[in-house]
């Protein structure tokens, strides 16, 4: 068995709509490294797209999952409940920056956002949803509609559900600031939907697929004020930013603002499909029994994994480690640019270990350099992912448990790849 033969079988058996970021097929993985079926070893700075913050095959998580499977793997929480769902909800309610919270568990990120909107609509008895240009919320019809990027996520998949509106997300490098975003929101309230018809504003505190741009504090604080003024539910989509990635358990904690709801998934269960919505009790209790749920939502296996993830976050001080990783990457890339001003990257940015930079040519986004850089890294044994509205950004998502010598090795590979592109 080799990568080539598996790719041929994959292409014959699996639709091309599921993209392949790499031509690799995995044999096994450990912490920040994985080995393909040809036994070639890679450093994995994709981390399953921000999922294995706690590392691949984390022994604490594996042990917790194995113990759970030995007892039972599925009953459907709404048929016969189990303690670890309740315990996880209690833990998330206590950890999230929302006073007096309740949590419902689901399976995927998109499902969490769908349900957050359902709950907000039920509570407010309103229909409108406002999201941001460049935002990504998932691949279901509603979340696709909320996503603020056409290709490849929305092209050919419409029509989308109605009553979804988009406003600009502040990105300093694109000349969009907080004042402009808020102006556009006010304009939207006048031209497209009255604020009294808006159920929710949904924002990623740091856009993930959109390019790792952090929402400015003043924007988030103004949104809070506007939502309070108009009775709108403020939802933070923390599917990509949650659980230590930004140096805090929730990115919301950087903003001194309480959202009404937070959606979580990905790193929550370190590789097992689990998502959740944490929200204010009064809002969360709006839908009647039976209005919310799902066969696999809050799987006991996922809950066991998530409780182990929370243990790992605490016992290994992974929030602090994320900040340390981000600082090391920032220092290394700043040095690369200072010593080699011709390397075609700028706009180094990070919040904790959510790190990105842009490829530019004549100060404009230049996506043409991205594929050669990604390939040069992979040829030297490092997996990295692109992102960004213009496809010209590279995002680094190392597991927060990455060993220092592996981090340094990855930096060396990226330095070499960048110098080869000069
Ligand atoms: C911010 C954000 N929201 C929602 C999603 C969708 O999550 P899922 O792919 O688990 O449905 C993603 C996935 O990348 C995401 O980054």
GROMACS .gro file of C-alpha atoms and ligand atoms in nm, residues 49-50 107-113 135-140 143 147 204 206-209 237-241 263 265-266 274-275 395, ligand 1:
model
   49
   49UNK     CA    1  -0.775   2.175   1.132
   50UNK     CA    2  -0.739   2.304   1.489
  107UNK     CA    3  -2.172   1.664   1.701
  108UNK     CA    4  -2.020   1.908   1.451
  109UNK     CA    5  -1.936   2.276   1.443
  110UNK     CA    6  -2.199   2.350   1.179
  111UNK     CA    7  -2.462   2.173   1.388
  112UNK     CA    8  -2.368   2.387   1.688
  113UNK     CA    9  -2.415   2.707   1.488
  135UNK     CA   10  -1.647   3.440   0.805
  136UNK     CA   11  -1.681   3.062   0.792
  137UNK     CA   12  -1.952   2.879   0.983
  138UNK     CA   13  -1.984   2.540   0.812
  139UNK     CA   14  -2.121   2.350   0.517
  140UNK     CA   15  -2.489   2.292   0.600
  143UNK     CA   16  -2.418   2.782   0.791
  147UNK     CA   17  -2.043   3.194   0.552
  204UNK     CA   18  -1.580   3.463   1.503
  206UNK     CA   19  -1.076   3.559   1.533
  207UNK     CA   20  -1.170   3.457   1.181
  208UNK     CA   21  -1.037   3.109   1.105
  209UNK     CA   22  -1.079   3.010   0.740
  237UNK     CA   23  -1.843   3.119   1.695
  238UNK     CA   24  -1.544   2.970   1.878
  239UNK     CA   25  -1.533   2.647   1.680
  240UNK     CA   26  -1.177   2.717   1.563
  241UNK     CA   27  -1.058   2.949   1.843
  263UNK     CA   28  -2.045   2.770   1.986
  265UNK     CA   29  -1.644   2.204   1.853
  266UNK     CA   30  -1.308   2.090   1.707
  274UNK     CA   31  -1.845   1.666   1.962
  275UNK     CA   32  -1.973   2.022   1.961
  395UNK     CA   33  -0.199   2.950   0.899
  423LIG     C1   34  -1.528   2.909   1.291
  423LIG     C2   35  -1.587   2.782   1.238
  423LIG     N1   36  -1.718   2.759   1.252
  423LIG     C3   37  -1.775   2.646   1.209
  423LIG     C4   38  -1.702   2.548   1.146
  423LIG     C5   39  -1.769   2.423   1.098
  423LIG     O1   40  -1.734   2.315   1.179
  423LIG     P1   41  -1.757   2.166   1.127
  423LIG     O2   42  -1.665   2.146   1.011
  423LIG     O3   43  -1.723   2.079   1.247
  423LIG     O4   44  -1.900   2.156   1.089
  423LIG     C6   45  -1.564   2.567   1.129
  423LIG     C7   46  -1.481   2.464   1.062
  423LIG     O5   47  -1.373   2.488   1.014
  423LIG     C8   48  -1.505   2.687   1.176
  423LIG     O6   49  -1.374   2.710   1.163
   0.00000   0.00000   0.00000
